[in-house]
Amino acid sequence: MHGGFDPDKNDTVSLRDKVTLNKNEKWRILKNISTVSFAFMVQFTAFQGTANLQSSINAKDGLGTVSLSAIYAALVVSCIFLPTLVIRKLTVKWTLCVSMLCYAPYIAAQFYPTFYTLVPAGIMAGLGAAPMWASKATYLTQLGQVYAKLTEQSVEAIIVRFFGFFFLAWQTAELWGNLISSLVLSSGAHGGSSVSHDNETSSIEEALNKCGANFCVAGTDDNANLQRPPDNEIYEISAIYLSCIVAAVIVIALFMDPLSRYGEKRRGSISAIEVSGVQLLAATFKQLKKVNQQLLILITVFIGMEQAFIGAEFTQAYVSCALGISQIGYVMICFGVVNAICSIIFGSIMKYIGRIPIILLGALVHGGVIIYCLFWKPHPDHAFVFFAISGLWGVGDAVWQTQINGIYGALFRRNKEAAFSNYRLWESAGFVIAYAYSTQLCARMKLYILFAVLALGMVGYGIVEIRQISKERRLKKLEETPKQQHSEADRKEIEEDDEKDELEEDIIVTHL
């Protein structure tokens, strides 16, 4: 359905696909969005389920946390060097397939978890993660632009809606992954809470006093709730997760249309530019020169830190410590379900109320929960509170996942690969920072740091919004002015506007 290069263009850098599509193509686009969303759900059923258990089942010498840190440290390196090169060589579709397979060794390493197996496998997963996420984001954003043209709707609203639907499916992975681990662990001998069965009431209270904000990794050996479950239960969970990874790759390979159908080689894209590898690597760094990108760094770092907190610190310092490892999955299911529901809600209502109120809601919810966690002392009798905190954290995370991804997609449409590479770079930096001090600091200090990064990140985001409002007014004024009256600076600003992507000019809609 798509044509080849435009023969009228002599400049090789400007060569791009012309895309001829009819109105019915929108159903195929929705099928593709559903396919990639389902595949990521299956993939992260395995990975999220495994990651949420790491700080508890591989707690000895901090092995689980170190392996997670290795994943995100490798992801940082990957973000800088790999996405543009891999997408250029393999195309978006096959980059997704290869990158997803890189997660399989990490799941397999759970059968024999040592520093020599888990850490190298974590590094491989991290190296594959950046191209995978950059490909996914490029695919969703570009299909969003095509769909907006076909349906004559706002590009930004469609992009956010597609991200909302994707994260709805992706966040349900939290549900399925944790449900699998909880059912297996609860049915085994390790299913109960050991603290509550202790004969000495004073010992119970003493152990519980070391949970929550007072939790420090050192000095928790006396808490039976934190003991590793039997190997056969972990092997059973890992075998299920490993089959999920394979299934996800097969779904992408068989059912997802290649992006070439929708103009993969558009002007300004990595796929279209005939440049050297060094110049491709420079694209990610060039993106960092943009003021809006710099201002979004801290809030993006916070997104990584808050996910690391709920997945490692909250599960260990609050849930495992007070309720037992077998309860982690059930509590995190609440996080996943609320996150999924809110992702689709926020993605849908954004076009009616705008992103600012939604992002303010996310900041208030996460800020409030952080403050509450500083003072709350977890106890098995307060089971509802564990689920409430998990659910509220899911509300906040849904805000960041849909809206900040949407901001990157809307502000940097012309340089999507480099922009989403930067998003993943700084989000991964947040994970690495959080995991790096995980075994060194107590939970209270981690909460203080998290709150500070959130506050500073919101300041940067606020400045971006102010700049956008100012820019929109300026461009609107320029549009009302005859072109011959534009200064050289005005013309350059219009020409280099990041929010303009010639793909929209290259889509030819037929009514057949």
Coordinates of C-alpha atoms in Angstrom, one line a residue:
M1 CA 0.0 0.0 0.0
H2 CA 3.0 2.4 0.4
G3 CA 5.1 3.8 -2.4
G4 CA 8.8 4.0 -2.8
F5 CA 11.1 7.0 -2.5
D6 CA 9.9 10.3 -3.9
P7 CA 11.7 10.6 -7.3
D8 CA 11.4 14.4 -7.3
K9 CA 13.8 14.8 -4.4
N10 CA 17.5 15.0 -5.3
D11 CA 18.8 15.5 -1.8
T12 CA 19.4 12.0 -0.4
V13 CA 18.9 13.3 3.2
S14 CA 15.4 14.4 2.2
L15 CA 14.5 11.1 0.6
R16 CA 11.4 9.5 2.2
D17 CA 8.5 7.3 1.6
K18 CA 5.2 8.5 0.1
V19 CA 2.4 6.7 1.9
T20 CA -0.9 6.1 0.1
L21 CA -3.5 4.8 2.4
N22 CA -7.3 4.5 2.3
K23 CA -9.7 5.3 5.1
N24 CA -10.1 1.7 6.1
E25 CA -6.4 1.5 7.0
K26 CA -7.3 2.9 10.4
W27 CA -8.6 -0.6 11.4
R28 CA -5.3 -2.1 10.5
I29 CA -3.5 0.5 12.5
L30 CA -5.6 -0.3 15.5
K31 CA -4.8 -4.0 15.0
N32 CA -1.1 -3.2 15.0
I33 CA -1.4 -1.1 18.1
S34 CA -3.2 -4.0 19.8
T35 CA -0.5 -6.5 18.7
V36 CA 2.5 -4.5 20.0
S37 CA 0.6 -3.8 23.3
F38 CA -0.3 -7.5 23.8
A39 CA 3.2 -8.6 23.1
F40 CA 4.7 -6.2 25.6
M41 CA 2.1 -7.3 28.1
V42 CA 3.2 -10.9 27.7
Q43 CA 6.9 -9.9 27.8
F44 CA 6.6 -7.9 31.0
T45 CA 4.4 -10.5 32.7
A46 CA 7.7 -12.3 32.8
F47 CA 10.1 -9.5 33.5
Q48 CA 8.0 -7.5 36.1
G49 CA 7.1 -10.6 37.9
T50 CA 10.7 -11.6 38.2
A51 CA 12.0 -8.1 39.0
N52 CA 9.5 -7.6 41.8
L53 CA 10.8 -10.7 43.6
Q54 CA 14.5 -9.9 43.2
S55 CA 15.2 -7.8 46.3
S56 CA 13.4 -10.6 48.4
I57 CA 14.3 -14.0 46.8
N58 CA 17.9 -13.0 46.0
A59 CA 18.4 -10.8 49.0
K60 CA 21.7 -12.5 50.1
D61 CA 24.6 -10.0 49.5
G62 CA 22.1 -7.8 47.6
L63 CA 22.4 -10.1 44.6
G64 CA 18.8 -9.4 43.3
T65 CA 19.3 -5.6 43.6
V66 CA 22.7 -5.7 42.1
S67 CA 21.4 -7.7 39.1
L68 CA 18.6 -5.1 38.6
S69 CA 21.2 -2.3 38.8
A70 CA 23.2 -4.1 36.1
I71 CA 20.1 -4.2 33.8
Y72 CA 19.6 -0.4 34.1
A73 CA 23.3 0.5 34.0
A74 CA 23.5 -1.4 30.8
L75 CA 20.4 0.3 29.6
V76 CA 22.0 3.7 30.1
V77 CA 24.9 2.6 27.9
S78 CA 22.5 1.1 25.4
C79 CA 20.5 4.3 25.2
I80 CA 23.6 6.2 24.2
F81 CA 25.0 3.9 21.7
L82 CA 22.5 1.3 20.3
P83 CA 18.9 2.4 19.5
T84 CA 19.7 4.5 16.4
L85 CA 22.2 2.0 15.0
V86 CA 20.0 -1.1 15.7
I87 CA 16.8 0.4 14.3
R88 CA 18.7 1.6 11.2
K89 CA 20.1 -1.9 10.6
L90 CA 17.2 -4.1 11.6
T91 CA 14.1 -1.8 11.1
V92 CA 11.6 -1.2 13.9
K93 CA 9.9 -4.6 13.7
W94 CA 12.9 -6.8 13.8
T95 CA 14.6 -4.6 16.4
L96 CA 11.6 -5.4 18.7
C97 CA 12.0 -9.2 18.1
V98 CA 15.8 -9.3 18.7
S99 CA 15.6 -7.0 21.7
M100 CA 12.8 -8.9 23.4
L101 CA 14.8 -12.1 23.2
C102 CA 17.6 -10.5 25.1
Y103 CA 15.4 -10.8 28.3
A104 CA 15.3 -14.6 28.1
P105 CA 18.8 -15.2 29.7
Y106 CA 17.9 -13.1 32.8
I107 CA 14.8 -15.2 33.4
A108 CA 16.8 -18.4 32.7
A109 CA 19.4 -17.3 35.2
Q110 CA 16.8 -17.6 38.0
F111 CA 17.4 -21.4 37.8
Y112 CA 21.0 -20.9 39.0
P113 CA 21.2 -17.3 40.6
T114 CA 24.8 -16.3 41.2
F115 CA 26.8 -13.1 40.5
Y116 CA 28.3 -14.9 37.5
T117 CA 24.9 -15.7 36.0
L118 CA 22.4 -13.0 37.0
V119 CA 24.6 -10.0 36.5
P120 CA 25.8 -10.8 32.9
A121 CA 22.3 -11.9 32.0
G122 CA 21.1 -8.6 33.4
I123 CA 23.6 -6.7 31.3
M124 CA 22.3 -8.5 28.2
A125 CA 18.7 -7.6 29.1
G126 CA 19.7 -3.9 29.6
L127 CA 21.5 -3.7 26.2
G128 CA 18.4 -5.0 24.5
A129 CA 16.0 -2.8 26.4
A130 CA 16.9 0.6 24.9
P131 CA 16.4 -0.4 21.2
M132 CA 13.2 -2.2 22.2
W133 CA 11.6 0.8 24.0
A134 CA 12.8 3.2 21.3
S135 CA 11.3 1.0 18.6
K136 CA 8.0 0.7 20.4
A137 CA 7.8 4.5 21.0
T138 CA 8.7 5.3 17.4
Y139 CA 6.1 2.7 16.1
L140 CA 3.3 4.1 18.3
T141 CA 4.1 7.7 17.6
Q142 CA 4.3 7.3 13.8
L143 CA 1.2 5.2 13.6
G144 CA -0.5 7.9 15.8
Q145 CA 0.5 10.5 13.2
V146 CA -0.9 8.4 10.3
Y147 CA -4.1 7.7 12.2
A148 CA -4.6 11.3 13.0
K149 CA -4.3 12.2 9.3
L150 CA -6.7 9.4 8.4
T151 CA -9.3 10.5 10.9
E152 CA -8.6 14.2 10.8
Q153 CA -8.0 14.4 14.6
S154 CA -5.3 16.1 16.7
V155 CA -2.0 14.4 16.4
E156 CA -1.0 15.0 20.0
A157 CA -4.3 13.6 21.3
I158 CA -4.0 10.5 19.2
I159 CA -0.4 9.9 20.3
V160 CA -1.4 10.2 23.9
R161 CA -4.4 7.9 23.4
F162 CA -2.2 5.2 21.8
F163 CA 0.3 5.5 24.6
G164 CA -2.6 5.2 27.0
F165 CA -3.9 2.1 25.4
F166 CA -0.4 0.6 25.3
F167 CA 0.3 1.3 29.0
L168 CA -3.2 -0.1 29.8
A169 CA -2.0 -3.5 28.4
W170 CA 1.5 -3.1 29.6
Q171 CA 0.5 -2.4 33.2
T172 CA -1.8 -5.5 33.3
A173 CA 1.5 -7.4 33.0
E174 CA 1.9 -6.4 36.7
L175 CA -1.3 -8.2 37.4
W176 CA -0.5 -11.5 35.5
G177 CA 3.1 -11.6 36.5
N178 CA 2.4 -11.1 40.2
L179 CA -0.6 -13.4 40.1
I180 CA 1.6 -16.2 38.8
S181 CA 4.2 -15.7 41.5
S182 CA 1.7 -15.4 44.3
L183 CA -0.3 -18.5 43.3
V184 CA 2.9 -20.6 43.1
L185 CA 4.4 -19.2 46.3
S186 CA 1.2 -19.3 48.3
S187 CA 0.5 -22.9 47.4
G188 CA 3.9 -24.0 48.7
A189 CA 5.3 -24.5 52.1
H190 CA 6.5 -20.9 52.2
G191 CA 2.9 -19.5 51.9
G192 CA 2.4 -18.1 55.4
S193 CA 3.7 -15.1 57.3
S194 CA 6.4 -16.3 59.8
V195 CA 6.4 -13.3 61.9
S196 CA 2.8 -13.7 63.0
H197 CA 3.5 -17.3 64.2
D198 CA 6.3 -16.3 66.5
N199 CA 5.6 -17.3 70.1
E200 CA 7.1 -14.1 71.5
T201 CA 4.9 -11.1 71.1
S202 CA 7.9 -8.8 71.9
S203 CA 9.9 -10.5 69.1
I204 CA 7.1 -9.8 66.6
E205 CA 6.9 -6.1 67.6
E206 CA 10.7 -5.8 67.5
A207 CA 10.8 -7.2 64.0
L208 CA 8.0 -5.0 62.8
N209 CA 9.7 -1.9 64.2
K210 CA 12.5 -2.5 61.7
C211 CA 10.0 -2.4 58.8
G212 CA 8.8 0.6 56.8
A213 CA 10.8 3.8 56.8
N214 CA 13.0 2.3 59.5
F215 CA 14.0 -0.6 57.3
C216 CA 17.7 -1.1 56.6
V217 CA 19.1 -4.0 54.6
A218 CA 21.7 -4.7 57.2
G219 CA 20.3 -6.3 60.4
T220 CA 17.2 -8.1 58.9
D221 CA 18.5 -11.6 59.2
D222 CA 16.3 -12.3 62.2
N223 CA 13.1 -11.7 60.2
A224 CA 11.8 -15.1 59.0
N225 CA 9.5 -13.4 56.5
L226 CA 12.5 -12.4 54.4
Q227 CA 13.8 -16.0 54.0
R228 CA 14.1 -17.3 50.4
P229 CA 11.3 -19.6 49.2
P230 CA 12.1 -23.3 48.2
D231 CA 14.0 -23.7 44.9
N232 CA 11.3 -25.8 43.2
E233 CA 8.7 -22.9 43.5
I234 CA 11.2 -20.4 42.0
Y235 CA 11.9 -22.9 39.2
E236 CA 8.2 -23.3 38.4
I237 CA 7.7 -19.5 38.3
S238 CA 10.8 -19.0 36.0
A239 CA 9.7 -21.8 33.6
I240 CA 6.3 -20.1 33.1
Y241 CA 8.0 -16.7 32.7
L242 CA 10.5 -18.0 30.1
S243 CA 7.7 -19.3 27.9
C244 CA 6.1 -15.9 28.0
I245 CA 9.2 -14.3 26.5
V246 CA 9.2 -16.7 23.6
A247 CA 5.5 -16.2 23.0
A248 CA 5.9 -12.4 22.9
V249 CA 8.6 -12.6 20.2
I250 CA 6.4 -14.9 18.1
V251 CA 3.4 -12.5 18.3
I252 CA 5.5 -9.6 17.0
A253 CA 7.1 -11.6 14.3
L254 CA 3.8 -13.0 12.9
F255 CA 1.2 -10.4 13.5
M256 CA 2.8 -6.9 13.5
D257 CA 3.1 -5.0 10.2
P258 CA 6.5 -3.5 9.5
L259 CA 6.7 0.3 9.9
S260 CA 7.7 0.6 6.2
R261 CA 4.0 0.3 5.5
Y262 CA 3.5 3.7 7.1
G263 CA 6.6 5.6 5.9
E264 CA 9.5 4.3 7.9
K265 CA 11.9 6.3 5.7
R266 CA 10.4 9.7 6.3
R267 CA 12.5 12.9 6.2
G268 CA 14.4 13.4 9.4
S269 CA 14.1 9.8 10.6
I270 CA 17.1 7.6 11.4
S271 CA 16.0 5.1 8.7
A272 CA 16.1 7.7 5.9
I273 CA 19.3 9.5 6.6
E274 CA 22.4 8.2 4.8
V275 CA 25.0 9.0 7.3
S276 CA 27.8 7.3 9.1
G277 CA 27.5 5.3 12.4
V278 CA 29.3 8.0 14.3
Q279 CA 26.7 10.6 13.2
L280 CA 23.9 8.2 14.2
L281 CA 25.4 7.9 17.6
A282 CA 25.6 11.7 17.8
A283 CA 21.8 12.0 17.4
T284 CA 21.2 11.1 21.0
F285 CA 23.7 13.6 22.3
K286 CA 22.4 16.3 19.9
Q287 CA 19.0 15.9 21.4
L288 CA 20.5 16.9 24.8
K289 CA 21.3 20.3 23.5
K290 CA 17.6 21.2 23.3
V291 CA 16.4 23.2 26.3
N292 CA 13.1 21.4 26.6
Q293 CA 15.0 18.1 26.7
Q294 CA 17.3 19.4 29.5
L295 CA 14.3 20.6 31.5
L296 CA 12.6 17.3 31.3
I297 CA 15.6 15.3 32.6
L298 CA 14.8 15.4 36.3
I299 CA 11.2 14.4 36.0
T300 CA 12.3 11.6 33.7
V301 CA 14.9 10.5 36.3
F302 CA 12.1 10.5 38.9
I303 CA 10.0 8.1 36.8
G304 CA 12.8 5.5 37.0
M305 CA 13.4 6.1 40.7
E306 CA 9.7 5.8 41.7
Q307 CA 9.4 2.5 39.7
A308 CA 12.5 1.2 41.4
F309 CA 11.1 2.2 44.8
I310 CA 7.7 0.4 44.4
G311 CA 9.3 -2.7 42.8
A312 CA 12.3 -3.1 45.2
E313 CA 12.1 -0.9 48.3
F314 CA 8.3 -1.1 49.0
T315 CA 8.1 -4.8 48.3
Q316 CA 11.1 -5.5 50.7
A317 CA 10.9 -2.9 53.4
Y318 CA 7.1 -2.8 53.7
V319 CA 5.4 -5.9 52.2
S320 CA 8.0 -8.7 52.7
C321 CA 9.1 -7.4 56.1
A322 CA 5.6 -7.2 57.6
L323 CA 3.5 -9.6 55.6
G324 CA 5.9 -12.1 54.0
I325 CA 7.4 -12.7 50.5
S326 CA 4.3 -14.7 49.4
Q327 CA 2.2 -11.5 49.7
I328 CA 4.3 -9.4 47.4
G329 CA 2.4 -10.5 44.3
Y330 CA -1.0 -9.8 45.7
V331 CA -0.1 -6.3 46.8
M332 CA 1.6 -5.5 43.5
I333 CA -1.5 -6.8 41.6
C334 CA -3.3 -3.8 43.0
F335 CA -0.5 -1.5 41.7
G336 CA -0.8 -3.1 38.2
V337 CA -4.6 -3.0 38.0
V338 CA -5.0 0.6 39.1
N339 CA -2.1 1.6 36.9
A340 CA -3.7 0.0 33.9
I341 CA -7.1 1.5 34.5
C342 CA -5.7 4.9 35.0
S343 CA -3.4 4.7 32.0
I344 CA -6.4 4.3 29.7
I345 CA -8.4 7.0 31.6
F346 CA -5.7 9.6 31.5
G347 CA -4.9 8.8 27.9
S348 CA -8.5 9.4 27.0
I349 CA -9.4 12.5 29.1
M350 CA -6.2 14.4 28.2
K351 CA -7.8 15.8 25.0
Y352 CA -10.6 17.3 27.1
I353 CA -8.7 18.8 30.1
G354 CA -5.1 18.9 28.8
R355 CA -2.0 17.3 30.4
I356 CA -1.3 20.0 33.0
P357 CA -4.1 19.0 35.5
I358 CA -3.2 15.3 35.0
I359 CA 0.5 15.8 35.7
L360 CA -0.3 18.0 38.8
L361 CA -2.5 15.1 40.1
G362 CA 0.4 12.7 39.6
A363 CA 2.8 14.9 41.6
L364 CA 0.3 15.4 44.4
V365 CA -0.5 11.7 44.7
H366 CA 3.1 10.6 44.7
G367 CA 4.2 13.4 47.0
G368 CA 1.4 12.6 49.5
V369 CA 2.2 8.8 49.5
I370 CA 5.9 9.5 50.0
I371 CA 5.1 11.6 53.1
Y372 CA 2.7 9.0 54.4
C373 CA 5.3 6.2 54.0
L374 CA 7.7 8.3 56.1
F375 CA 5.4 8.1 59.2
W376 CA 3.4 4.9 58.7
K377 CA 4.5 1.8 60.6
P378 CA 3.5 -1.3 58.6
H379 CA 1.7 -4.1 60.5
P380 CA 0.0 -7.3 59.4
D381 CA -3.2 -6.0 60.9
H382 CA -3.2 -3.1 58.5
A383 CA -3.5 -5.1 55.3
F384 CA -5.7 -2.6 53.6
V385 CA -3.0 0.1 53.8
F386 CA -0.5 -1.9 51.9
F387 CA -3.0 -2.2 49.0
A388 CA -4.0 1.5 49.2
I389 CA -0.4 2.6 49.0
S390 CA 0.2 0.2 46.1
G391 CA -2.9 1.5 44.3
L392 CA -2.2 5.2 44.8
W393 CA 1.4 4.6 43.6
G394 CA -0.2 3.1 40.4
V395 CA -2.3 6.2 39.9
G396 CA 0.9 8.4 40.0
D397 CA 2.9 6.0 37.8
A398 CA 0.1 6.0 35.2
V399 CA 0.3 9.8 35.0
W400 CA 4.0 9.7 34.3
Q401 CA 3.9 6.8 31.8
T402 CA 1.2 8.3 29.6
Q403 CA 1.8 12.0 29.9
I404 CA 5.6 12.3 29.9
N405 CA 5.8 9.8 27.0
G406 CA 3.2 11.9 25.3
I407 CA 5.2 15.1 25.9
Y408 CA 8.3 13.5 24.3
G409 CA 6.3 12.3 21.4
A410 CA 4.6 15.7 20.9
L411 CA 7.6 18.0 21.5
F412 CA 10.1 16.1 19.5
R413 CA 8.1 14.6 16.6
R414 CA 10.9 15.3 14.1
N415 CA 13.5 13.4 16.1
K416 CA 11.5 10.7 17.7
E417 CA 14.2 8.0 17.9
A418 CA 16.7 10.3 19.6
A419 CA 14.0 11.8 21.9
F420 CA 12.8 8.4 23.1
S421 CA 16.3 7.2 23.4
N422 CA 16.9 10.1 25.8
Y423 CA 13.7 9.3 27.7
R424 CA 14.8 5.8 28.3
L425 CA 18.4 7.0 29.1
W426 CA 17.2 9.3 31.9
E427 CA 14.5 6.9 33.2
S428 CA 17.2 4.2 33.4
A429 CA 19.5 6.6 35.2
G430 CA 16.8 6.9 37.8
F431 CA 16.7 3.1 38.2
V432 CA 20.5 2.9 38.5
I433 CA 20.6 5.7 41.1
A434 CA 17.9 4.1 43.2
Y435 CA 19.4 0.6 43.0
A436 CA 23.0 1.9 43.6
Y437 CA 22.1 3.2 47.0
S438 CA 19.5 0.5 47.7
T439 CA 21.7 -1.6 50.1
Q440 CA 23.6 1.5 51.5
L441 CA 20.7 3.7 52.7
C442 CA 17.8 3.0 55.0
A443 CA 14.2 3.4 53.6
R444 CA 13.7 6.8 55.2
M445 CA 16.6 8.5 53.4
K446 CA 15.4 6.9 50.1
L447 CA 12.0 8.5 50.6
Y448 CA 13.6 12.0 51.3
I449 CA 15.6 11.7 48.1
L450 CA 12.6 10.6 46.1
F451 CA 10.6 13.6 47.3
A452 CA 13.4 16.0 46.5
V453 CA 13.8 14.7 42.9
L454 CA 10.0 14.9 42.4
A455 CA 9.9 18.5 43.5
L456 CA 12.8 19.6 41.3
G457 CA 11.5 17.6 38.4
M458 CA 8.1 19.4 38.6
V459 CA 9.9 22.8 38.5
G460 CA 11.7 21.7 35.2
Y461 CA 8.4 20.5 33.8
G462 CA 6.6 23.7 34.7
I463 CA 9.2 25.7 32.8
V464 CA 8.7 23.5 29.7
E465 CA 4.9 24.3 29.8
I466 CA 5.6 28.0 30.1
R467 CA 8.0 27.8 27.2
Q468 CA 5.4 25.9 25.1
I469 CA 2.6 28.5 25.8
S470 CA 5.0 31.3 24.8
K471 CA 6.1 29.4 21.7
E472 CA 2.5 28.7 20.6
R473 CA 1.6 32.4 20.9
R474 CA 4.6 33.4 18.9
L475 CA 4.0 30.9 16.1
K476 CA 0.3 31.8 16.0
K477 CA 1.3 35.5 15.6
L478 CA 3.8 34.5 12.8
E479 CA 1.1 32.6 11.0
E480 CA -1.1 35.7 10.9
T481 CA 1.8 37.7 9.5
P482 CA 2.5 37.6 5.7
K483 CA 5.5 35.4 4.9
Q484 CA 7.4 38.2 3.2
Q485 CA 7.4 40.1 6.5
H486 CA 9.1 37.2 8.4
S487 CA 12.6 37.8 9.5
E488 CA 15.4 35.3 8.9
A489 CA 15.1 34.1 12.6
D490 CA 11.3 33.7 12.2
R491 CA 11.7 31.5 9.1
K492 CA 14.4 29.4 10.8
E493 CA 12.2 28.9 13.9
I494 CA 9.3 27.7 11.7
E495 CA 11.5 25.5 9.6
E496 CA 13.3 23.8 12.6
D497 CA 10.2 23.4 14.7
D498 CA 10.6 20.0 16.4
E499 CA 6.8 19.5 16.4
K500 CA 6.6 19.6 12.6
D501 CA 7.2 16.2 10.9
E502 CA 7.0 16.0 7.2
L503 CA 5.4 12.6 7.5
E504 CA 2.1 14.4 7.8
E505 CA 2.7 15.9 4.3
D506 CA 3.7 12.5 2.9
I507 CA 0.4 10.7 3.8
I508 CA -2.0 10.6 0.8
V509 CA -5.5 9.6 1.9
T510 CA -7.8 8.0 -0.6
H511 CA -11.5 7.3 -0.1
L512 CA -11.6 3.9 -1.9

